[in-house]
XYZ file of C-alpha atoms in Angstrom:
733
model
C -21.051 47.778 1.411
C -21.748 48.344 -2.264
C -18.299 49.194 -3.618
C -16.575 50.473 -0.493
C -15.150 47.391 1.324
C -15.483 43.649 1.972
C -15.378 41.619 5.212
C -14.308 37.985 5.376
C -12.845 35.426 7.765
C -9.390 33.886 7.459
C -8.403 30.671 9.293
C -4.646 30.386 9.652
C -3.057 27.111 10.743
C -0.320 26.908 13.345
C 3.000 25.215 12.822
C 6.644 25.542 13.791
C 7.005 28.452 16.160
C 3.488 29.620 15.486
C 0.761 29.054 18.065
C -2.377 27.074 17.453
C -4.707 27.911 14.589
C -7.096 30.838 14.992
C -9.626 32.741 12.912
C -9.351 36.434 12.063
C -11.816 38.972 10.649
C -10.253 40.871 7.737
C -11.494 44.166 6.237
C -10.406 44.918 2.655
C -10.849 48.270 0.902
C -12.163 48.046 -2.663
C -10.729 51.368 -3.840
C -13.906 53.420 -3.564
C -14.036 57.176 -3.973
C -14.941 57.960 -0.387
C -12.768 55.265 1.188
C -13.127 53.153 4.357
C -12.355 54.380 7.881
C -11.343 52.354 10.938
C -11.341 54.241 14.243
C -11.358 57.526 12.255
C -8.308 56.598 10.117
C -8.806 56.086 6.398
C -7.446 52.887 4.903
C -5.281 52.943 1.821
C -6.914 51.953 -1.425
C -7.103 48.191 -2.069
C -5.442 47.465 1.266
C -6.460 44.919 3.905
C -6.542 45.050 7.675
C -7.378 42.676 10.469
C -10.245 44.081 12.503
C -10.092 43.840 16.279
C -12.885 43.664 18.813
C -14.290 47.132 19.513
C -13.076 48.835 16.312
C -15.410 51.437 14.800
C -15.802 51.065 11.025
C -17.209 53.738 8.727
C -17.956 53.131 5.031
C -17.686 56.225 2.798
C -18.633 59.677 4.083
C -21.899 58.704 5.700
C -21.160 59.975 9.190
C -24.560 58.973 10.555
C -23.904 55.202 10.290
C -20.973 53.685 12.171
C -20.407 49.985 12.843
C -18.797 48.559 15.991
C -16.986 45.214 15.642
C -17.926 42.511 18.191
C -15.908 39.299 17.874
C -16.975 35.970 19.452
C -15.040 34.796 22.534
C -13.151 32.145 20.546
C -11.552 34.872 18.409
C -10.567 37.036 21.318
C -8.129 34.451 22.804
C -4.879 35.132 21.010
C -4.317 35.195 17.276
C -1.840 32.487 16.361
C -1.845 33.295 12.696
C 0.163 36.480 13.277
C 2.567 35.206 15.898
C 5.613 35.915 13.742
C 4.560 39.369 12.589
C 7.079 41.051 14.882
C 9.918 39.113 13.271
C 8.670 40.154 9.844
C 8.515 43.755 11.049
C 12.185 44.262 10.123
C 11.509 43.338 6.490
C 9.019 46.142 5.964
C 10.618 49.181 4.375
C 8.442 51.690 6.186
C 9.458 50.284 9.567
C 13.185 51.087 9.317
C 12.852 53.932 11.799
C 11.569 51.607 14.496
C 14.645 49.396 14.879
C 14.868 50.340 18.528
C 11.471 48.867 19.279
C 11.557 45.969 21.718
C 11.369 42.623 19.960
C 8.386 40.347 20.350
C 10.065 38.164 22.898
C 8.791 37.328 26.296
C 12.126 36.594 27.912
C 14.272 33.527 27.947
C 11.926 31.520 30.132
C 10.421 28.611 28.187
C 7.290 28.566 30.326
C 6.561 32.190 29.526
C 7.042 31.556 25.796
C 4.211 29.054 25.849
C 1.726 31.659 27.019
C -0.304 33.678 24.493
C 0.950 37.297 24.280
C 0.564 40.226 21.912
C 2.986 39.611 18.995
C 3.145 43.349 18.316
C 4.150 44.463 21.782
C 6.024 47.757 21.577
C 4.412 48.880 18.315
C 1.751 51.518 18.098
C -0.212 53.440 15.565
C 0.585 53.104 11.908
C 3.600 50.856 12.451
C 1.525 48.357 14.352
C -1.165 48.290 11.673
C 1.372 47.840 8.897
C 2.939 44.912 10.758
C -0.439 43.297 11.142
C -1.223 43.774 7.462
C 2.118 42.325 6.420
C 1.625 39.257 8.596
C -1.882 38.779 7.229
C -0.749 39.056 3.601
C 2.041 36.584 4.223
C -0.424 34.085 5.635
C -2.617 34.356 2.536
C 0.213 33.081 0.355
C 0.680 29.947 2.469
C -0.852 26.649 1.376
C -3.139 25.118 4.018
C -1.828 21.877 5.512
C -4.297 19.150 6.486
C -3.414 16.262 8.747
C -5.722 13.259 8.770
C -6.961 12.335 12.226
C -6.198 8.812 13.359
C -7.781 7.642 16.581
C -5.675 5.522 18.925
C -6.515 1.811 18.703
C -8.896 0.855 21.530
C -8.313 -2.251 23.602
C -9.875 -5.277 21.875
C -10.389 -8.288 24.081
C -7.865 -10.281 26.033
C -4.535 -11.611 24.890
C -4.563 -15.351 24.405
C -1.298 -15.713 26.285
C -3.075 -14.913 29.576
C -5.696 -17.330 30.899
C -6.009 -19.022 27.500
C -2.390 -19.921 26.850
C -1.298 -22.809 24.614
C -0.930 -26.102 26.405
C 2.593 -26.467 27.773
C 3.396 -22.759 27.495
C 3.481 -20.562 30.560
C 1.414 -17.405 30.473
C 3.187 -14.095 30.401
C 4.018 -12.548 33.739
C 2.000 -9.469 32.943
C -0.721 -11.352 31.118
C -4.383 -10.671 31.284
C -6.613 -8.203 29.567
C -3.850 -5.596 29.538
C -0.953 -7.799 28.563
C 0.499 -5.309 26.149
C -0.423 -3.266 23.136
C -2.067 -4.885 20.143
C 0.595 -4.757 17.418
C 1.427 -6.926 14.460
C 4.589 -8.499 15.868
C 4.438 -12.134 16.866
C 5.866 -11.408 20.299
C 2.916 -9.159 21.046
C 0.246 -11.146 19.210
C -0.639 -13.771 21.777
C 2.825 -15.170 22.442
C 5.479 -16.596 20.143
C 3.847 -20.007 19.692
C 0.413 -18.615 18.876
C 1.827 -15.878 16.660
C 4.131 -18.134 14.636
C 1.655 -20.943 14.051
C -1.229 -18.546 13.560
C 0.717 -16.602 10.971
C 1.668 -19.688 8.981
C -1.710 -21.432 9.047
C -3.955 -18.395 9.214
C -5.363 -19.169 12.672
C -7.209 -16.192 14.190
C -6.332 -17.011 17.798
C -4.287 -14.053 19.058
C -7.233 -12.394 20.832
C -10.252 -13.708 22.706
C -13.391 -12.153 24.157
C -16.306 -13.705 26.097
C -19.997 -13.197 25.419
C -22.216 -12.296 28.340
C -24.825 -14.981 28.976
C -27.458 -15.475 31.660
C -27.347 -19.222 31.028
C -24.223 -19.640 33.141
C -25.543 -20.086 36.677
C -23.695 -20.416 39.966
C -22.831 -24.021 40.883
C -24.752 -25.388 43.843
C -23.943 -28.217 46.267
C -26.544 -30.377 44.543
C -25.091 -29.598 41.101
C -21.417 -28.592 41.347
C -20.936 -28.494 37.582
C -19.816 -25.121 36.161
C -22.830 -23.141 35.045
C -25.201 -25.249 37.133
C -25.581 -27.789 34.320
C -26.896 -25.293 31.738
C -24.844 -26.189 28.703
C -24.900 -24.451 25.339
C -26.065 -27.229 23.052
C -26.373 -25.247 19.785
C -24.447 -22.491 18.022
C -25.112 -20.760 14.703
C -24.087 -17.623 12.782
C -25.916 -16.092 9.854
C -24.143 -16.175 6.477
C -23.340 -12.447 6.599
C -21.720 -12.756 10.030
C -23.790 -9.995 11.654
C -25.576 -12.120 14.261
C -24.727 -14.964 16.602
C -27.378 -17.243 18.123
C -26.812 -19.767 20.905
C -29.183 -22.480 22.076
C -29.139 -23.708 25.659
C -30.502 -26.660 27.556
C -32.671 -24.209 29.522
C -34.943 -24.069 26.397
C -33.912 -20.514 25.417
C -32.254 -18.871 22.430
C -29.899 -15.929 22.966
C -29.381 -13.532 20.082
C -26.286 -11.322 19.725
C -25.937 -8.495 17.215
C -22.349 -7.445 16.522
C -23.402 -4.085 15.084
C -25.368 -3.130 18.194
C -23.218 -4.591 20.978
C -20.505 -2.912 23.000
C -17.484 -4.569 24.590
C -19.713 -6.317 27.165
C -21.267 -8.329 24.281
C -24.670 -8.831 25.883
C -27.509 -10.606 24.113
C -30.196 -8.231 22.904
C -32.944 -10.860 23.146
C -33.716 -14.161 24.871
C -36.482 -16.352 23.471
C -37.993 -19.547 24.860
C -38.659 -21.831 21.907
C -40.739 -24.579 23.517
C -41.433 -24.782 27.221
C -39.795 -27.763 28.879
C -37.935 -28.905 25.749
C -34.137 -28.298 25.700
C -32.632 -27.196 22.400
C -30.578 -29.828 20.579
C -29.749 -28.235 17.197
C -29.876 -24.869 15.467
C -29.026 -23.482 12.021
C -29.609 -20.336 9.944
C -31.147 -20.215 6.504
C -28.959 -19.504 3.480
C -30.365 -15.951 3.437
C -30.087 -15.364 7.195
C -33.722 -14.289 7.636
C -34.919 -17.473 9.390
C -33.690 -20.164 11.754
C -34.516 -23.837 12.188
C -34.551 -25.023 15.790
C -34.604 -28.653 16.912
C -35.596 -29.649 20.451
C -36.037 -32.827 22.433
C -39.635 -32.888 21.214
C -40.530 -34.416 17.866
C -41.625 -31.091 16.378
C -38.901 -28.741 15.084
C -39.785 -25.101 14.620
C -38.928 -22.363 12.131
C -38.522 -18.886 13.644
C -37.581 -15.538 12.138
C -34.274 -13.778 12.793
C -35.704 -12.240 15.997
C -36.892 -15.573 17.423
C -40.619 -15.294 16.622
C -42.367 -18.478 15.555
C -43.244 -18.862 11.889
C -44.386 -22.490 11.675
C -43.989 -25.711 13.609
C -43.604 -29.149 12.073
C -46.164 -31.901 12.511
C -45.698 -34.888 14.780
C -46.042 -38.370 13.384
C -48.071 -41.303 14.626
C -46.110 -42.988 17.402
C -47.915 -46.301 16.778
C -46.668 -46.591 13.210
C -43.702 -48.877 12.650
C -43.024 -47.707 9.098
C -41.615 -44.186 9.432
C -42.293 -43.407 5.768
C -46.048 -43.526 6.441
C -46.055 -40.774 9.069
C -46.237 -37.019 8.481
C -43.461 -36.138 10.956
C -40.998 -37.355 13.542
C -42.149 -39.466 16.457
C -39.134 -38.996 18.747
C -36.590 -36.336 19.744
C -34.818 -34.362 17.000
C -31.031 -34.735 17.033
C -29.839 -32.473 14.206
C -31.130 -29.940 11.664
C -29.741 -28.518 8.409
C -30.807 -25.899 5.875
C -30.361 -26.368 2.142
C -27.367 -24.292 0.947
C -29.116 -23.116 -2.249
C -32.891 -23.454 -1.855
C -34.350 -21.083 0.711
C -37.450 -23.185 1.577
C -35.962 -26.665 1.930
C -34.711 -28.003 5.280
C -33.737 -31.377 6.741
C -34.049 -32.877 10.216
C -32.770 -36.080 11.837
C -34.318 -37.943 14.743
C -33.746 -40.951 16.933
C -36.890 -42.492 15.418
C -34.606 -43.731 12.624
C -35.488 -41.237 9.916
C -34.150 -38.105 8.283
C -36.896 -35.964 6.778
C -36.938 -33.309 4.098
C -39.407 -30.434 4.544
C -40.583 -27.849 2.032
C -41.675 -24.655 3.752
C -43.446 -23.337 0.656
C -45.408 -26.510 -0.132
C -48.412 -25.569 1.989
C -48.940 -29.188 3.088
C -50.215 -28.904 6.624
C -52.207 -30.922 9.105
C -53.846 -29.003 11.951
C -51.742 -25.979 10.951
C -48.531 -28.045 11.250
C -46.194 -28.634 8.320
C -46.005 -32.114 6.774
C -42.757 -33.586 5.524
C -42.002 -34.251 1.848
C -39.335 -36.974 1.797
C -38.374 -39.606 4.354
C -34.960 -41.286 4.462
C -34.975 -44.385 6.658
C -31.637 -45.140 8.290
C -30.740 -48.844 8.556
C -27.681 -50.733 9.663
C -25.802 -53.382 7.699
C -28.438 -55.993 8.589
C -31.329 -53.823 7.400
C -32.564 -53.049 10.912
C -33.739 -49.549 11.742
C -31.194 -47.389 13.577
C -31.373 -43.881 15.005
C -30.185 -40.930 12.893
C -27.997 -38.697 15.047
C -26.520 -36.233 12.512
C -27.280 -34.828 9.073
C -25.681 -32.403 6.626
C -26.170 -31.008 3.121
C -23.428 -31.076 0.518
C -22.531 -27.496 -0.547
C -24.012 -28.273 -3.972
C -27.257 -29.508 -2.407
C -27.309 -32.652 -4.565
C -26.601 -35.121 -1.783
C -27.079 -35.430 1.940
C -25.088 -37.188 4.631
C -26.575 -38.997 7.630
C -24.778 -40.310 10.705
C -26.312 -43.121 12.769
C -25.921 -44.724 16.172
C -24.537 -47.933 14.696
C -21.475 -45.997 13.467
C -22.342 -45.764 9.769
C -22.018 -42.753 7.442
C -24.663 -42.824 4.715
C -24.766 -40.662 1.575
C -28.201 -40.259 -0.043
C -29.530 -38.520 -3.128
C -30.988 -35.183 -2.065
C -33.719 -35.121 -4.715
C -35.379 -38.533 -4.392
C -35.644 -41.403 -1.922
C -34.240 -44.871 -2.550
C -34.414 -48.041 -0.544
C -30.669 -47.955 0.206
C -28.097 -45.141 0.326
C -25.834 -44.412 -2.636
C -22.655 -44.574 -0.544
C -22.118 -45.960 2.913
C -19.323 -46.679 5.397
C -20.251 -49.069 8.182
C -18.304 -48.915 11.454
C -16.557 -45.713 10.394
C -15.038 -45.212 13.853
C -15.172 -48.827 14.917
C -17.842 -51.398 15.694
C -20.710 -49.828 17.594
C -19.144 -46.350 17.731
C -22.072 -43.927 17.340
C -21.662 -40.932 15.048
C -22.522 -37.608 16.713
C -21.564 -35.178 13.907
C -21.019 -35.085 10.142
C -20.120 -32.060 8.055
C -18.674 -30.977 4.715
C -15.887 -28.515 4.027
C -16.731 -25.262 2.250
C -15.638 -26.641 -1.124
C -17.384 -30.000 -0.576
C -14.254 -32.095 -1.141
C -13.810 -33.310 2.441
C -16.199 -34.877 4.922
C -15.593 -34.980 8.670
C -17.215 -37.307 11.179
C -17.003 -37.446 14.948
C -18.079 -40.125 17.386
C -19.242 -39.629 20.961
C -17.880 -43.083 21.871
C -14.496 -42.487 20.275
C -11.870 -39.875 21.156
C -11.148 -38.924 17.555
C -12.535 -37.150 14.524
C -11.941 -38.476 11.012
C -11.731 -36.664 7.697
C -12.738 -38.486 4.491
C -12.552 -37.859 0.762
C -16.181 -37.018 -0.020
C -15.984 -37.855 -3.731
C -14.275 -41.237 -3.236
C -16.331 -42.485 -0.341
C -16.971 -46.236 -0.275
C -17.074 -49.134 2.143
C -13.337 -49.645 1.787
C -12.397 -45.979 2.161
C -9.842 -44.920 4.739
C -9.730 -41.537 6.444
C -7.155 -39.016 5.277
C -6.871 -37.666 8.826
C -7.473 -39.141 12.259
C -7.546 -36.315 14.807
C -6.850 -38.073 18.085
C -7.207 -36.837 21.627
C -10.595 -35.100 21.486
C -12.870 -36.857 23.993
C -16.543 -35.982 23.891
C -19.083 -36.268 26.687
C -21.914 -34.604 24.770
C -23.944 -36.051 21.922
C -23.878 -32.824 19.922
C -20.110 -32.219 19.933
C -18.910 -31.125 16.495
C -15.870 -30.034 14.443
C -15.253 -27.205 12.009
C -13.201 -26.723 8.854
C -11.162 -23.611 8.178
C -12.400 -21.490 5.256
C -9.680 -22.901 2.979
C -10.214 -26.485 4.190
C -6.604 -26.977 5.332
C -7.160 -26.988 9.108
C -9.637 -28.793 11.336
C -10.623 -27.471 14.779
C -12.410 -29.486 17.452
C -13.248 -29.018 21.124
C -12.518 -31.416 23.958
C -14.516 -32.458 26.997
C -13.385 -32.962 30.589
C -14.930 -34.772 33.494
C -17.192 -32.429 35.487
C -16.188 -31.723 39.099
C -17.578 -33.931 41.802
C -19.443 -32.868 44.903
C -16.431 -33.582 47.139
C -13.461 -31.775 45.715
C -10.010 -33.113 46.281
C -7.527 -30.768 47.850
C -4.626 -29.384 45.802
C -6.104 -30.775 42.591
C -6.099 -28.575 39.516
C -9.342 -28.890 37.575
C -8.984 -29.561 33.874
C -10.678 -27.357 31.317
C -11.956 -27.828 27.809
C -9.610 -26.983 24.965
C -9.745 -26.468 21.215
C -7.263 -28.356 19.042
C -6.100 -27.552 15.523
C -5.070 -30.287 13.065
C -3.480 -29.948 9.647
C -5.408 -31.764 6.905
C -3.213 -33.471 4.281
C -3.609 -32.100 0.756
C -5.365 -34.039 -1.977
C -3.430 -36.938 -3.460
C -1.214 -37.406 -0.401
C -0.496 -40.865 1.002
C -2.890 -41.971 3.723
C -0.933 -43.195 6.737
C -3.907 -44.304 8.824
C -2.199 -43.193 12.029
C -3.560 -40.684 14.504
C -2.002 -37.235 14.286
C -1.161 -34.855 17.094
C -2.562 -31.319 17.073
C -0.586 -28.387 15.747
C -1.893 -26.129 18.495
C -4.045 -26.547 21.582
C -5.618 -23.645 23.457
C -7.576 -23.487 26.677
C -11.024 -22.229 25.725
C -13.250 -22.847 28.754
C -13.347 -22.278 32.486
C -11.934 -24.921 34.848
C -14.216 -27.946 34.880
C -16.110 -26.910 31.726
C -16.107 -28.687 28.357
C -16.331 -27.435 24.781
C -19.584 -28.530 23.156
C -19.808 -26.565 19.888
C -17.264 -24.956 17.565
C -17.937 -22.660 14.580
C -15.412 -21.119 12.168
C -17.033 -18.409 10.059
C -15.619 -18.179 6.548
C -16.244 -14.417 6.176
C -15.393 -13.137 9.643
C -12.298 -15.351 10.007
C -13.243 -15.877 13.646
C -13.718 -18.994 15.795
C -16.681 -19.261 18.170
C -16.868 -21.863 20.942
C -19.777 -22.831 23.207
C -19.061 -24.445 26.572
C -20.909 -26.706 28.958
C -21.101 -23.983 31.624
C -23.372 -21.836 29.446
C -20.615 -19.490 28.284
C -19.593 -18.544 24.757
C -16.252 -17.180 23.587
C -14.744 -15.910 20.351
C -11.142 -16.130 19.132
C -9.982 -13.636 16.526
C -7.035 -11.736 15.151
C -6.901 -7.995 14.580
C -5.299 -8.428 11.156
C -6.890 -11.594 9.743
C -10.403 -11.137 11.151
C -13.043 -8.815 9.757
C -15.975 -7.193 11.525
C -17.786 -9.508 13.955
C -16.188 -9.264 17.396
C -13.947 -6.438 16.191
C -16.982 -4.156 15.923
C -18.206 -4.761 19.459
C -14.747 -4.781 21.033
C -13.906 -1.392 19.506
C -16.922 0.353 21.040
C -15.804 0.024 24.629
C -18.097 -0.458 27.612
C -21.039 1.822 28.131
C -20.620 3.761 31.343
C -23.513 4.109 33.741
C -24.531 7.480 35.041
C -24.734 8.386 38.714
C -28.515 7.957 38.830
C -28.350 4.373 37.553
C -25.645 3.498 40.062
C -27.717 5.039 42.863
C -30.826 3.073 41.865
C -28.851 -0.163 41.679
C -27.374 0.403 45.133
C -30.815 0.992 46.667
C -32.656 -1.693 44.700
C -34.049 -4.651 46.709
C -31.965 -7.787 46.679
C -32.858 -11.462 46.546
C -36.075 -12.711 44.988
C -37.626 -9.242 45.197
C -34.786 -7.595 43.294
C -35.391 -6.328 39.791
C -32.792 -4.907 37.462
C -33.007 -1.186 36.871
C -32.503 -1.740 33.164
C -35.556 -3.957 32.785
C -39.207 -2.989 32.450
C -41.687 -5.603 33.640
C -44.859 -5.611 31.545
C -47.102 -8.420 32.885
C -49.746 -8.113 30.182
C -47.149 -8.789 27.485
C -46.544 -12.299 28.804
C -47.939 -15.213 26.782
C -50.509 -16.075 29.466
C -52.165 -12.667 29.044
C -52.131 -12.569 25.267
C -55.172 -13.382 23.178
C -55.079 -16.927 21.947
C -54.610 -17.385 18.220
C -57.886 -18.900 16.996
C -57.940 -21.303 14.104
C -60.639 -21.149 11.435
C -62.682 -23.953 13.001
C -62.423 -22.619 16.533
C -63.263 -19.106 15.393
C -66.397 -20.417 13.664
C -67.500 -22.256 16.813
C -66.996 -19.120 18.861
C -69.132 -17.127 16.429
C -71.935 -19.691 16.676
C -72.093 -19.056 20.416
C -72.685 -15.360 19.801
C -76.450 -14.808 19.175
C -75.802 -11.594 17.260
C -73.246 -13.016 14.778
C -75.159 -16.293 14.348
C -78.529 -14.435 13.999
C -80.182 -16.892 16.407
C -83.743 -15.950 17.555
C -84.251 -15.157 21.179
C -85.111 -18.242 23.227
C -88.263 -18.265 25.384
C -88.083 -18.092 29.121
C -87.685 -21.367 30.928
C -89.426 -22.633 34.031
C -93.089 -22.880 35.066
C -95.024 -19.678 35.702
C -97.897 -19.799 38.146
C -99.489 -16.500 37.327
C -98.904 -12.849 37.634
C -96.370 -10.904 35.698
C -93.748 -13.290 34.383
C -90.870 -11.034 33.494
C -90.049 -7.707 31.988
C -87.996 -9.330 29.243
C -90.906 -10.944 27.318
C -90.056 -11.830 23.733
C -92.292 -11.240 20.751
C -93.720 -14.788 20.622
C -94.762 -14.706 24.267
C -96.330 -11.324 23.756
C -98.491 -12.588 20.851
C -99.645 -15.716 22.701
C -100.418 -13.774 25.829
C -102.452 -11.184 23.959
C -104.403 -13.880 22.048
C -105.309 -16.056 25.051
C -106.694 -13.583 27.528
C -107.518 -14.389 31.102
C -106.478 -18.009 30.679
C -103.629 -19.511 32.581
C -102.746 -22.945 31.169
C -99.549 -23.401 33.105
C -99.488 -26.632 35.138
C -102.586 -28.203 33.502
C -102.900 -31.488 31.589
C -103.114 -30.639 27.858
C -105.101 -33.866 27.084
C -107.816 -33.054 29.528
C -107.992 -29.511 28.299
C -108.413 -30.741 24.711
C -111.202 -33.171 25.670
C -113.147 -30.232 27.054
C -113.592 -28.983 23.538
C -115.040 -32.409 22.517
C -117.959 -32.316 24.928
C -121.202 -32.106 22.940
C -119.412 -32.042 19.618
C -118.848 -34.696 16.951
C -115.801 -34.578 14.765
C -116.763 -37.682 12.705
C -118.443 -37.525 9.300
C -122.135 -38.085 8.797
C -121.544 -41.668 7.679
C -120.518 -42.570 11.213
C -123.208 -40.681 13.044
C -124.558 -42.684 15.899
C -121.671 -45.131 15.872
C -119.726 -44.913 19.104
C -116.864 -47.068 17.777
C -115.376 -44.301 15.716
C -112.618 -43.787 18.296
C -110.741 -46.865 19.489
C -111.250 -47.733 23.088
C -107.911 -49.541 23.353
C -104.446 -48.703 22.350
C -102.361 -50.802 20.009
C -100.283 -52.148 22.884
C -103.376 -53.206 24.768
C -104.772 -55.016 21.762
C -101.441 -56.807 21.189
C -101.342 -58.043 24.785
C -104.935 -59.204 24.519
C -104.171 -61.249 21.391
C -101.209 -62.933 23.085
C -103.324 -63.908 26.085
C -105.965 -65.495 23.830
C -103.352 -67.650 22.058
C -102.171 -69.090 25.347
C-alpha cells in the first residue's frame, strides 16, 4: 500500500514443546504519516502484527476503503509458531500488571495438552496483541531447521534362508518372504553361512526374487515334468544391465525391463522368433541394441532390442559335403556369440560341423538372406568332421574358441581361416565326452569348459593352452541333462558358478519321497601361478535355486549389476542379489512394490468367462494385427510381377472380346479397334465363315498374274509341296 504497510507470510517450524509448523499472515507498519489501522486501532510505527481471520484493515485515512482478512482453512487450524507466547508474556515489560492472568496451560492432563488451544487464553486487548507481536518477533530470530526425509526401506524379495537355503542348513523358523528386516548384519542377510561366505567372496546371494513367466505350465499326467516340459534354453542380459531376455523351447522370447517393472517382474513383451523352432541360443550385441537368436533351424536371426526381425541368415546347400562351399548352415544351430568390440560381426556354431563368421554390414545376401564370411570346419584328431556345439569370442576379439562333440577345445584365429586350429585340447573331459559350453573370463585369462556327458566343469589357463595342458580347477558334482548347460565367472574371475540338473519326476510318484531340485554351486578358482593339483574340488557354497523336480539350465553373472540370474527347466527364471553389493537391476523393480488393482478390475476379473473362452481383462485382442492379416512384404521381383498384372501400371492395351459372335449387338464394352472394324465393314458378318473361301470370292473374274503369264493356267500350283513329295516317292518305288 504505497508507503503505509506490508503484508507477508511467515512459516514457523515446530519443535520441543511447540506444536506442528504453521503459516501466519503478518502485517508490518512502514512508519507512514497516516498510519495503519486494524479493527479501528492504529498500529505503532514500524511495528508488526499477526493478522487473524476476519480482521478489518485500513491503510491511512481513506475511510472509504477497508479490507477484510480471509485466511485459507489450513491457516485457521491452530498456530503452532506462537505456542509459547504465553510463557514469554512474563518477559514483556508492559505486561507486568497482568501477572494474575491465568497461564496458558490446559490442565495437568497429558491428553488435553496434545489438543490445539489458544496460547493467549486469558489475555485481551492490547496485552494480547503485544504478546502475539513478541512471539512473532522471537520466531523471526530463529534459524529454520530442515530435516532430510528418508523413506523406510521397502521389502525387496525373499530371504535366501527360506525356501532357498544352503544345502545342509535348516531354514529359519520364521523364514519366507518376511523372514526379517533387510539389514547389513550377517545374521539377517540370508543366514550365517550365506552372509559369511558372501561377505568374504563377494557373492550376491542374500536375497532372491522370481520373474513371472507364462512359459511355466501346469504339469499334466502325460507330461509330469515341472513346467510341462517348457524349459528356458537361453538367457541374456544387455551390457548396461537394463534388460533381461529369456528364450524358451516354446519358440518365444520374453523381454523384461528393470526400469519399467514392479515387484511382480512381468515380461513386457513376448515374441515368437520362428514358428515351430525352439530357441537354442541367445546373446546381446556389444551395444545392446540388437540380439542374435539361434534356433533348431539352420537359419539364425538378428532382431532389435524389442524382438522385431532385422535380417535372417541364409541356409546352405544340404547336399554339399564341403561346408566351406555353402553360404550358411545346413543343420541346427547350437550356439551364438557376438564380437565384443565390432558391432556388426557375429559367430554361430552348428551340428553340421562348422562355425561361421557373419558380417551384418557386408551386404552379401542371397534371396534377401545374409551370407557368411568365414567358415571354420571342426575336425577331430583323425581329421574327420565333428559337430560344433559351443563357441565364444575372446574379450580382445582376436581369437575364438569352439567346443565339439568329440570332446575337443579348439582355438582359432578370429581374423582368418586356417586348415587347422592354432591351439587344441583333445579329450578335454575324457574320451568321447562332448563339450556343451565354452567361455572366457572377463579379463580373458581363464577359459571354462563344461561337458554334458561329464559331471564337472574345468577351468584352463587361456594363454598357456596346449595339448598337454591340465585344468587349474575341476568343479565336480554338477550333472547336466541339457545340451546348453553353462557356467559363469564372477566379475573379478575368482569364483565360478554352475547349475546342476536333477532327474525329472516320473508319472508314478513314489510315496514319502522328497523330490530333488536344481542347485547353483560356487567354486573358488586358484590364483595364477598356483600349483595344479588335478583333483576335483568341492563347492564353497550350494544353494537351492529351482522348484522341486526342476533343473538349472542357464546361469548368468552380470559384471555391472553384481547379480546372478538362473533359468530353470520348468520355464521359470530367478535372480539372486544383495542389497549392498548389487546395483540397480532387480533392486529397481523390487523397490517399486506391487501395483494394486482397483475395484473395477477385480469385479471384471470375477465375472470374466473361464476356460477356453476366458480372456484377461488386461489384454486387448486385435485380430487384424496378427501376422496372418498383415500385408506380405513383397520383394523387388515379386513386386514387379504384381505390377505387370495390373493393366494400368503396365500400360497394356485393352484386349478384344473373346468368343464367337453370331450377330446382333455384341457388348456395350466395345474397344476402339472393334469400333473401327465394325464401322469400316458395314452390314457384313464374317463370324463363323471360312476365310479361304471368302478370299477366293474376290478372285472370281480377276487375274492377279502379270501380262507375261496371261492365258497360262499353271501360274498357281495345283498341288502342294507335300503332295508332290509323296508323288515322287511313289514313282521311285
